[in-house]
């Protein structure tokens, strides 16, 4: 039997990238997974792997509460949804600020608030929040708003871990370097003109990684899985960096 046999998991932004890879990893360990994404079309194919799917925009508080209540008491919550703005303190707009904090930070508060009663009732649970190496861990060029929100995710994570440490709830954050996912492709395309071509724009992302390559979504999902399984029962409140040496 898998390490997550009988466990109930809830994943946001499970349609592609790291969320999808973690969803598949949970299911491969025998968990019962409810995979959600704003874009229902991106969840296609997960059902074939025995995974339940549901459209969910994490910006909709009422829908978040209803989806988590409907999922039944959770053992594991993976908050993966987030958006990467490329901006500086000068180019960031008021709208960018509100959107990024709503999606990258506030939505995690909403999902955790909805999931906690069920976890407490069960006597424990594991919460994993998607942060980034670009956060309070390190600065990155042109990531003013993104780094600010991901630092907030680390603060939120430590706060939840502190308040529930004696009640069986663990809460950790993962802090990846650059991961080869569909949205990275969009950021590369957005930088292509300034960089002098797509290859050059991609090369700039690869050059940041000391290993000379990007991470795969599966490499990050392996850490998410570890933080969700009983193997990590003594780990809580941590911002775990997985960055191919970016912070070396
Ligand atoms: P991605 O950005 O390619 O895909 C994001 C998914 O989120 C999509 O399926 C999209 O439909 C969904 N989504 C967007 N808005 C949503 C909303 N309001 N509600 C529900 N779902 C929504 O995937 P990714 O690159 O793996 O990024 C996932 C997370 O990992 C993000 O929080 C991101 O900040 C973080 N991250 C990514 C990298 C990277 O280099 N790719 C590095 C560090 C951290």
mmCIF file of N, CA, C and O in Angstrom, residues 160-233:
data_model
loop_
_atom_site.group_PDB
_atom_site.id
_atom_site.type_symbol
_atom_site.label_atom_id
_atom_site.label_comp_id
_atom_site.label_asym_id
_atom_site.label_seq_id
_atom_site.Cartn_x
_atom_site.Cartn_y
_atom_site.Cartn_z
ATOM 1 N N UNK A 160 0.712 29.757 11.192
ATOM 2 C CA UNK A 160 -0.209 28.610 11.313
ATOM 3 C C UNK A 160 0.494 27.467 12.053
ATOM 4 O O UNK A 160 -0.083 26.837 12.955
ATOM 5 N N UNK A 161 1.749 27.218 11.695
ATOM 6 C CA UNK A 161 2.503 26.139 12.346
ATOM 7 C C UNK A 161 2.582 26.369 13.851
ATOM 8 O O UNK A 161 2.422 25.442 14.654
ATOM 9 N N UNK A 162 2.814 27.624 14.237
ATOM 10 C CA UNK A 162 2.958 27.967 15.656
ATOM 11 C C UNK A 162 1.660 27.763 16.425
ATOM 12 O O UNK A 162 1.643 27.165 17.507
ATOM 13 N N UNK A 163 0.569 28.238 15.852
ATOM 14 C CA UNK A 163 -0.704 28.197 16.581
ATOM 15 C C UNK A 163 -1.275 26.789 16.729
ATOM 16 O O UNK A 163 -2.074 26.545 17.628
ATOM 17 N N UNK A 164 -0.884 25.873 15.850
ATOM 18 C CA UNK A 164 -1.499 24.535 15.873
ATOM 19 C C UNK A 164 -0.488 23.421 16.133
ATOM 20 O O UNK A 164 -0.810 22.245 15.980
ATOM 21 N N UNK A 165 0.718 23.795 16.570
ATOM 22 C CA UNK A 165 1.793 22.792 16.712
ATOM 23 C C UNK A 165 1.458 21.710 17.736
ATOM 24 O O UNK A 165 1.891 20.566 17.605
ATOM 25 N N UNK A 166 0.669 22.046 18.728
ATOM 26 C CA UNK A 166 0.335 21.042 19.760
ATOM 27 C C UNK A 166 -0.919 20.246 19.406
ATOM 28 O O UNK A 166 -1.346 19.396 20.172
ATOM 29 N N UNK A 167 -1.509 20.545 18.256
ATOM 30 C CA UNK A 167 -2.791 19.901 17.921
ATOM 31 C C UNK A 167 -2.710 19.035 16.673
ATOM 32 O O UNK A 167 -3.728 18.753 16.035
ATOM 33 N N UNK A 168 -1.492 18.623 16.331
ATOM 34 C CA UNK A 168 -1.337 17.653 15.245
ATOM 35 C C UNK A 168 -1.285 18.240 13.851
ATOM 36 O O UNK A 168 -1.191 17.501 12.870
ATOM 37 N N UNK A 169 -1.355 19.570 13.774
ATOM 38 C CA UNK A 169 -1.331 20.202 12.443
ATOM 39 C C UNK A 169 0.100 20.651 12.144
ATOM 40 O O UNK A 169 0.712 21.360 12.947
ATOM 41 N N UNK A 170 0.608 20.261 10.984
ATOM 42 C CA UNK A 170 1.895 20.766 10.522
ATOM 43 C C UNK A 170 1.653 21.658 9.314
ATOM 44 O O UNK A 170 0.755 21.384 8.514
ATOM 45 N N UNK A 171 2.448 22.717 9.210
ATOM 46 C CA UNK A 171 2.297 23.632 8.079
ATOM 47 C C UNK A 171 3.686 24.032 7.609
ATOM 48 O O UNK A 171 4.471 24.579 8.386
ATOM 49 N N UNK A 172 4.003 23.716 6.353
ATOM 50 C CA UNK A 172 5.320 24.021 5.790
ATOM 51 C C UNK A 172 5.163 24.710 4.437
ATOM 52 O O UNK A 172 4.134 24.560 3.771
ATOM 53 N N UNK A 173 6.221 25.411 4.040
ATOM 54 C CA UNK A 173 6.233 26.066 2.733
ATOM 55 C C UNK A 173 7.366 25.490 1.891
ATOM 56 O O UNK A 173 8.424 25.137 2.423
ATOM 57 N N UNK A 174 7.131 25.397 0.588
ATOM 58 C CA UNK A 174 8.200 24.988 -0.329
ATOM 59 C C UNK A 174 8.651 26.218 -1.124
ATOM 60 O O UNK A 174 7.841 27.048 -1.525
ATOM 61 N N UNK A 175 9.961 26.302 -1.316
ATOM 62 C CA UNK A 175 10.570 27.484 -1.932
ATOM 63 C C UNK A 175 11.411 27.067 -3.131
ATOM 64 O O UNK A 175 12.640 26.953 -3.045
ATOM 65 N N UNK A 176 10.763 26.850 -4.289
ATOM 66 C CA UNK A 176 11.523 26.405 -5.455
ATOM 67 C C UNK A 176 12.314 27.530 -6.114
ATOM 68 O O UNK A 176 11.960 28.707 -6.010
ATOM 69 N N UNK A 177 13.357 27.127 -6.826
ATOM 70 C CA UNK A 177 13.987 27.997 -7.821
ATOM 71 C C UNK A 177 13.124 27.943 -9.071
ATOM 72 O O UNK A 177 11.902 27.793 -8.989
ATOM 73 N N UNK A 178 13.729 28.035 -10.240
ATOM 74 C CA UNK A 178 12.941 28.109 -11.476
ATOM 75 C C UNK A 178 12.572 26.712 -11.972
ATOM 76 O O UNK A 178 13.435 25.845 -12.116
ATOM 77 N N UNK A 179 11.275 26.537 -12.210
ATOM 78 C CA UNK A 179 10.721 25.235 -12.558
ATOM 79 C C UNK A 179 10.129 25.306 -13.967
ATOM 80 O O UNK A 179 9.422 26.269 -14.300
ATOM 81 N N UNK A 180 10.401 24.293 -14.750
ATOM 82 C CA UNK A 180 9.927 24.270 -16.139
ATOM 83 C C UNK A 180 8.451 23.893 -16.178
ATOM 84 O O UNK A 180 8.100 22.713 -16.150
ATOM 85 N N UNK A 181 7.585 24.895 -16.199
ATOM 86 C CA UNK A 181 6.132 24.675 -16.197
ATOM 87 C C UNK A 181 5.524 25.556 -17.300
ATOM 88 O O UNK A 181 6.199 26.454 -17.818
ATOM 89 N N UNK A 182 4.250 25.338 -17.640
ATOM 90 C CA UNK A 182 3.632 26.148 -18.697
ATOM 91 C C UNK A 182 3.723 27.655 -18.444
ATOM 92 O O UNK A 182 3.991 28.431 -19.359
ATOM 93 N N UNK A 183 3.540 28.091 -17.173
ATOM 94 C CA UNK A 183 3.568 29.541 -16.953
ATOM 95 C C UNK A 183 4.980 30.100 -17.095
ATOM 96 O O UNK A 183 5.146 31.268 -17.446
ATOM 97 N N UNK A 184 6.002 29.278 -16.840
ATOM 98 C CA UNK A 184 7.370 29.759 -17.089
ATOM 99 C C UNK A 184 7.536 30.034 -18.582
ATOM 100 O O UNK A 184 8.149 31.031 -18.973
ATOM 101 N N UNK A 185 6.950 29.164 -19.403
ATOM 102 C CA UNK A 185 6.996 29.381 -20.846
ATOM 103 C C UNK A 185 6.402 30.739 -21.225
ATOM 104 O O UNK A 185 6.931 31.439 -22.095
ATOM 105 N N UNK A 186 5.324 31.123 -20.532
ATOM 106 C CA UNK A 186 4.704 32.435 -20.806
ATOM 107 C C UNK A 186 5.624 33.571 -20.375
ATOM 108 O O UNK A 186 5.734 34.586 -21.063
ATOM 109 N N UNK A 187 6.309 33.390 -19.228
ATOM 110 C CA UNK A 187 7.226 34.462 -18.778
ATOM 111 C C UNK A 187 8.415 34.578 -19.726
ATOM 112 O O UNK A 187 8.890 35.678 -20.009
ATOM 113 N N UNK A 188 8.888 33.445 -20.217
ATOM 114 C CA UNK A 188 9.989 33.468 -21.187
ATOM 115 C C UNK A 188 9.547 34.212 -22.443
ATOM 116 O O UNK A 188 10.260 35.092 -22.942
ATOM 117 N N UNK A 189 8.340 33.895 -22.923
ATOM 118 C CA UNK A 189 7.830 34.559 -24.133
ATOM 119 C C UNK A 189 7.707 36.066 -23.907
ATOM 120 O O UNK A 189 8.030 36.866 -24.791
ATOM 121 N N UNK A 190 7.257 36.446 -22.685
ATOM 122 C CA UNK A 190 7.083 37.871 -22.390
ATOM 123 C C UNK A 190 8.425 38.603 -22.367
ATOM 124 O O UNK A 190 8.490 39.807 -22.617
ATOM 125 N N UNK A 191 9.506 37.887 -22.065
ATOM 126 C CA UNK A 191 10.830 38.521 -21.972
ATOM 127 C C UNK A 191 11.610 38.433 -23.274
ATOM 128 O O UNK A 191 12.723 38.976 -23.356
ATOM 129 N N UNK A 192 11.059 37.731 -24.264
ATOM 130 C CA UNK A 192 11.841 37.410 -25.461
ATOM 131 C C UNK A 192 12.309 38.664 -26.204
ATOM 132 O O UNK A 192 13.480 38.759 -26.599
ATOM 133 N N UNK A 193 11.411 39.639 -26.372
ATOM 134 C CA UNK A 193 11.773 40.833 -27.144
ATOM 135 C C UNK A 193 12.959 41.549 -26.486
ATOM 136 O O UNK A 193 13.947 41.871 -27.156
ATOM 137 N N UNK A 194 12.869 41.763 -25.171
ATOM 138 C CA UNK A 194 13.931 42.486 -24.465
ATOM 139 C C UNK A 194 15.236 41.693 -24.450
ATOM 140 O O UNK A 194 16.329 42.272 -24.454
ATOM 141 N N UNK A 195 15.134 40.357 -24.438
ATOM 142 C CA UNK A 195 16.331 39.516 -24.328
ATOM 143 C C UNK A 195 16.984 39.237 -25.682
ATOM 144 O O UNK A 195 18.079 38.692 -25.758
ATOM 145 N N UNK A 196 16.285 39.604 -26.768
ATOM 146 C CA UNK A 196 16.837 39.365 -28.098
ATOM 147 C C UNK A 196 16.484 37.994 -28.658
ATOM 148 O O UNK A 196 17.214 37.448 -29.485
ATOM 149 N N UNK A 197 15.390 37.423 -28.179
ATOM 150 C CA UNK A 197 14.923 36.144 -28.725
ATOM 151 C C UNK A 197 14.503 35.181 -27.627
ATOM 152 O O UNK A 197 14.864 35.357 -26.452
ATOM 153 N N UNK A 198 13.724 34.182 -28.028
ATOM 154 C CA UNK A 198 13.208 33.190 -27.067
ATOM 155 C C UNK A 198 14.325 32.416 -26.395
ATOM 156 O O UNK A 198 14.311 32.189 -25.183
ATOM 157 N N UNK A 199 15.302 31.972 -27.205
ATOM 158 C CA UNK A 199 16.415 31.175 -26.664
ATOM 159 C C UNK A 199 17.196 31.962 -25.621
ATOM 160 O O UNK A 199 17.569 31.439 -24.577
ATOM 161 N N UNK A 200 17.420 33.257 -25.942
ATOM 162 C CA UNK A 200 18.162 34.112 -25.008
ATOM 163 C C UNK A 200 17.356 34.297 -23.713
ATOM 164 O O UNK A 200 17.917 34.289 -22.609
ATOM 165 N N UNK A 201 16.036 34.469 -23.846
ATOM 166 C CA UNK A 201 15.194 34.680 -22.662
ATOM 167 C C UNK A 201 15.191 33.420 -21.794
ATOM 168 O O UNK A 201 15.290 33.489 -20.564
ATOM 169 N N UNK A 202 15.106 32.260 -22.440
ATOM 170 C CA UNK A 202 15.144 31.006 -21.688
ATOM 171 C C UNK A 202 16.518 30.829 -21.029
ATOM 172 O O UNK A 202 16.632 30.423 -19.875
ATOM 173 N N UNK A 203 17.548 31.183 -21.790
ATOM 174 C CA UNK A 203 18.919 31.066 -21.279
ATOM 175 C C UNK A 203 19.139 31.890 -20.022
ATOM 176 O O UNK A 203 19.876 31.474 -19.116
ATOM 177 N N UNK A 204 18.483 33.046 -19.939
ATOM 178 C CA UNK A 204 18.652 33.898 -18.751
ATOM 179 C C UNK A 204 18.074 33.211 -17.513
ATOM 180 O O UNK A 204 18.639 33.308 -16.421
ATOM 181 N N UNK A 205 16.960 32.490 -17.685
ATOM 182 C CA UNK A 205 16.381 31.750 -16.547
ATOM 183 C C UNK A 205 17.294 30.580 -16.164
ATOM 184 O O UNK A 205 17.532 30.325 -14.979
ATOM 185 N N UNK A 206 17.816 29.886 -17.169
ATOM 186 C CA UNK A 206 18.687 28.735 -16.889
ATOM 187 C C UNK A 206 19.972 29.205 -16.200
ATOM 188 O O UNK A 206 20.466 28.556 -15.269
ATOM 189 N N UNK A 207 20.472 30.372 -16.628
ATOM 190 C CA UNK A 207 21.738 30.890 -16.088
ATOM 191 C C UNK A 207 21.648 31.190 -14.591
ATOM 192 O O UNK A 207 22.655 31.157 -13.889
ATOM 193 N N UNK A 208 20.429 31.466 -14.092
ATOM 194 C CA UNK A 208 20.277 31.740 -12.651
ATOM 195 C C UNK A 208 20.504 30.486 -11.815
ATOM 196 O O UNK A 208 20.786 30.574 -10.618
ATOM 197 N N UNK A 209 20.311 29.334 -12.443
ATOM 198 C CA UNK A 209 20.377 28.068 -11.698
ATOM 199 C C UNK A 209 21.817 27.551 -11.703
ATOM 200 O O UNK A 209 22.378 27.300 -12.765
ATOM 201 N N UNK A 210 22.374 27.375 -10.515
ATOM 202 C CA UNK A 210 23.773 26.944 -10.432
ATOM 203 C C UNK A 210 23.989 25.601 -11.130
ATOM 204 O O UNK A 210 25.076 25.331 -11.650
ATOM 205 N N UNK A 211 22.975 24.773 -11.160
ATOM 206 C CA UNK A 211 23.111 23.457 -11.810
ATOM 207 C C UNK A 211 23.052 23.555 -13.329
ATOM 208 O O UNK A 211 23.253 22.554 -14.023
ATOM 209 N N UNK A 212 22.748 24.736 -13.828
ATOM 210 C CA UNK A 212 22.715 24.922 -15.272
ATOM 211 C C UNK A 212 21.489 24.318 -15.930
ATOM 212 O O UNK A 212 21.473 24.066 -17.139
ATOM 213 N N UNK A 213 20.469 24.084 -15.160
ATOM 214 C CA UNK A 213 19.210 23.581 -15.723
ATOM 215 C C UNK A 213 18.057 24.001 -14.821
ATOM 216 O O UNK A 213 18.267 24.386 -13.669
ATOM 217 N N UNK A 214 16.856 23.910 -15.369
ATOM 218 C CA UNK A 214 15.656 24.200 -14.595
ATOM 219 C C UNK A 214 15.218 22.945 -13.853
ATOM 220 O O UNK A 214 15.619 21.831 -14.209
ATOM 221 N N UNK A 215 14.376 23.139 -12.828
ATOM 222 C CA UNK A 215 13.773 21.989 -12.136
ATOM 223 C C UNK A 215 12.617 21.459 -12.967
ATOM 224 O O UNK A 215 12.007 22.188 -13.750
ATOM 225 N N UNK A 216 12.307 20.190 -12.795
ATOM 226 C CA UNK A 216 11.055 19.656 -13.332
ATOM 227 C C UNK A 216 9.987 19.781 -12.240
ATOM 228 O O UNK A 216 10.306 19.839 -11.041
ATOM 229 N N UNK A 217 8.737 19.811 -12.674
ATOM 230 C CA UNK A 217 7.627 19.871 -11.709
ATOM 231 C C UNK A 217 7.660 18.646 -10.797
ATOM 232 O O UNK A 217 7.328 18.738 -9.605
ATOM 233 N N UNK A 218 8.102 17.509 -11.327
ATOM 234 C CA UNK A 218 8.148 16.265 -10.533
ATOM 235 C C UNK A 218 9.178 16.368 -9.406
ATOM 236 O O UNK A 218 8.973 15.815 -8.319
ATOM 237 N N UNK A 219 10.286 17.059 -9.649
ATOM 238 C CA UNK A 219 11.293 17.227 -8.583
ATOM 239 C C UNK A 219 10.722 18.025 -7.412
ATOM 240 O O UNK A 219 11.037 17.751 -6.250
ATOM 241 N N UNK A 220 9.898 19.029 -7.732
ATOM 242 C CA UNK A 220 9.294 19.833 -6.659
ATOM 243 C C UNK A 220 8.185 19.018 -5.977
ATOM 244 O O UNK A 220 8.038 19.048 -4.748
ATOM 245 N N UNK A 221 7.428 18.259 -6.770
ATOM 246 C CA UNK A 221 6.346 17.440 -6.200
ATOM 247 C C UNK A 221 6.889 16.427 -5.194
ATOM 248 O O UNK A 221 6.209 16.092 -4.221
ATOM 249 N N UNK A 222 8.109 15.959 -5.394
ATOM 250 C CA UNK A 222 8.701 14.990 -4.457
ATOM 251 C C UNK A 222 8.864 15.611 -3.068
ATOM 252 O O UNK A 222 8.665 14.943 -2.048
ATOM 253 N N UNK A 223 9.210 16.894 -3.021
ATOM 254 C CA UNK A 223 9.328 17.586 -1.730
ATOM 255 C C UNK A 223 7.945 17.839 -1.129
ATOM 256 O O UNK A 223 7.743 17.658 0.077
ATOM 257 N N UNK A 224 7.007 18.239 -1.969
ATOM 258 C CA UNK A 224 5.631 18.452 -1.493
ATOM 259 C C UNK A 224 5.103 17.147 -0.884
ATOM 260 O O UNK A 224 4.479 17.145 0.185
ATOM 261 N N UNK A 225 5.389 16.044 -1.562
ATOM 262 C CA UNK A 225 4.948 14.732 -1.071
ATOM 263 C C UNK A 225 5.596 14.410 0.282
ATOM 264 O O UNK A 225 4.912 13.999 1.223
ATOM 265 N N UNK A 226 6.888 14.621 0.379
ATOM 266 C CA UNK A 226 7.588 14.364 1.653
ATOM 267 C C UNK A 226 6.942 15.149 2.802
ATOM 268 O O UNK A 226 6.671 14.594 3.877
ATOM 269 N N UNK A 227 6.664 16.426 2.552
ATOM 270 C CA UNK A 227 6.105 17.280 3.610
ATOM 271 C C UNK A 227 4.665 16.897 3.944
ATOM 272 O O UNK A 227 4.122 17.335 4.955
ATOM 273 N N UNK A 228 4.057 16.071 3.099
ATOM 274 C CA UNK A 228 2.668 15.649 3.288
ATOM 275 C C UNK A 228 2.554 14.262 3.906
ATOM 276 O O UNK A 228 1.468 13.880 4.354
ATOM 277 N N UNK A 229 3.633 13.499 3.906
ATOM 278 C CA UNK A 229 3.568 12.117 4.384
ATOM 279 C C UNK A 229 4.008 12.020 5.845
ATOM 280 O O UNK A 229 4.660 12.925 6.382
ATOM 281 N N UNK A 230 3.692 10.894 6.484
ATOM 282 C CA UNK A 230 4.129 10.685 7.869
ATOM 283 C C UNK A 230 5.653 10.696 8.027
ATOM 284 O O UNK A 230 6.154 10.814 9.139
ATOM 285 N N UNK A 231 6.405 10.591 6.932
ATOM 286 C CA UNK A 231 7.875 10.638 7.051
ATOM 287 C C UNK A 231 8.370 11.976 7.573
ATOM 288 O O UNK A 231 9.490 12.071 8.091
ATOM 289 N N UNK A 232 7.551 13.004 7.444
ATOM 290 C CA UNK A 232 8.000 14.342 7.859
ATOM 291 C C UNK A 232 7.294 14.814 9.126
ATOM 292 O O UNK A 232 7.180 16.015 9.365
ATOM 293 N N UNK A 233 6.861 13.879 9.968
ATOM 294 C CA UNK A 233 6.023 14.273 11.120
ATOM 295 C C UNK A 233 6.717 15.206 12.115
ATOM 296 O O UNK A 233 6.048 15.798 12.941
#
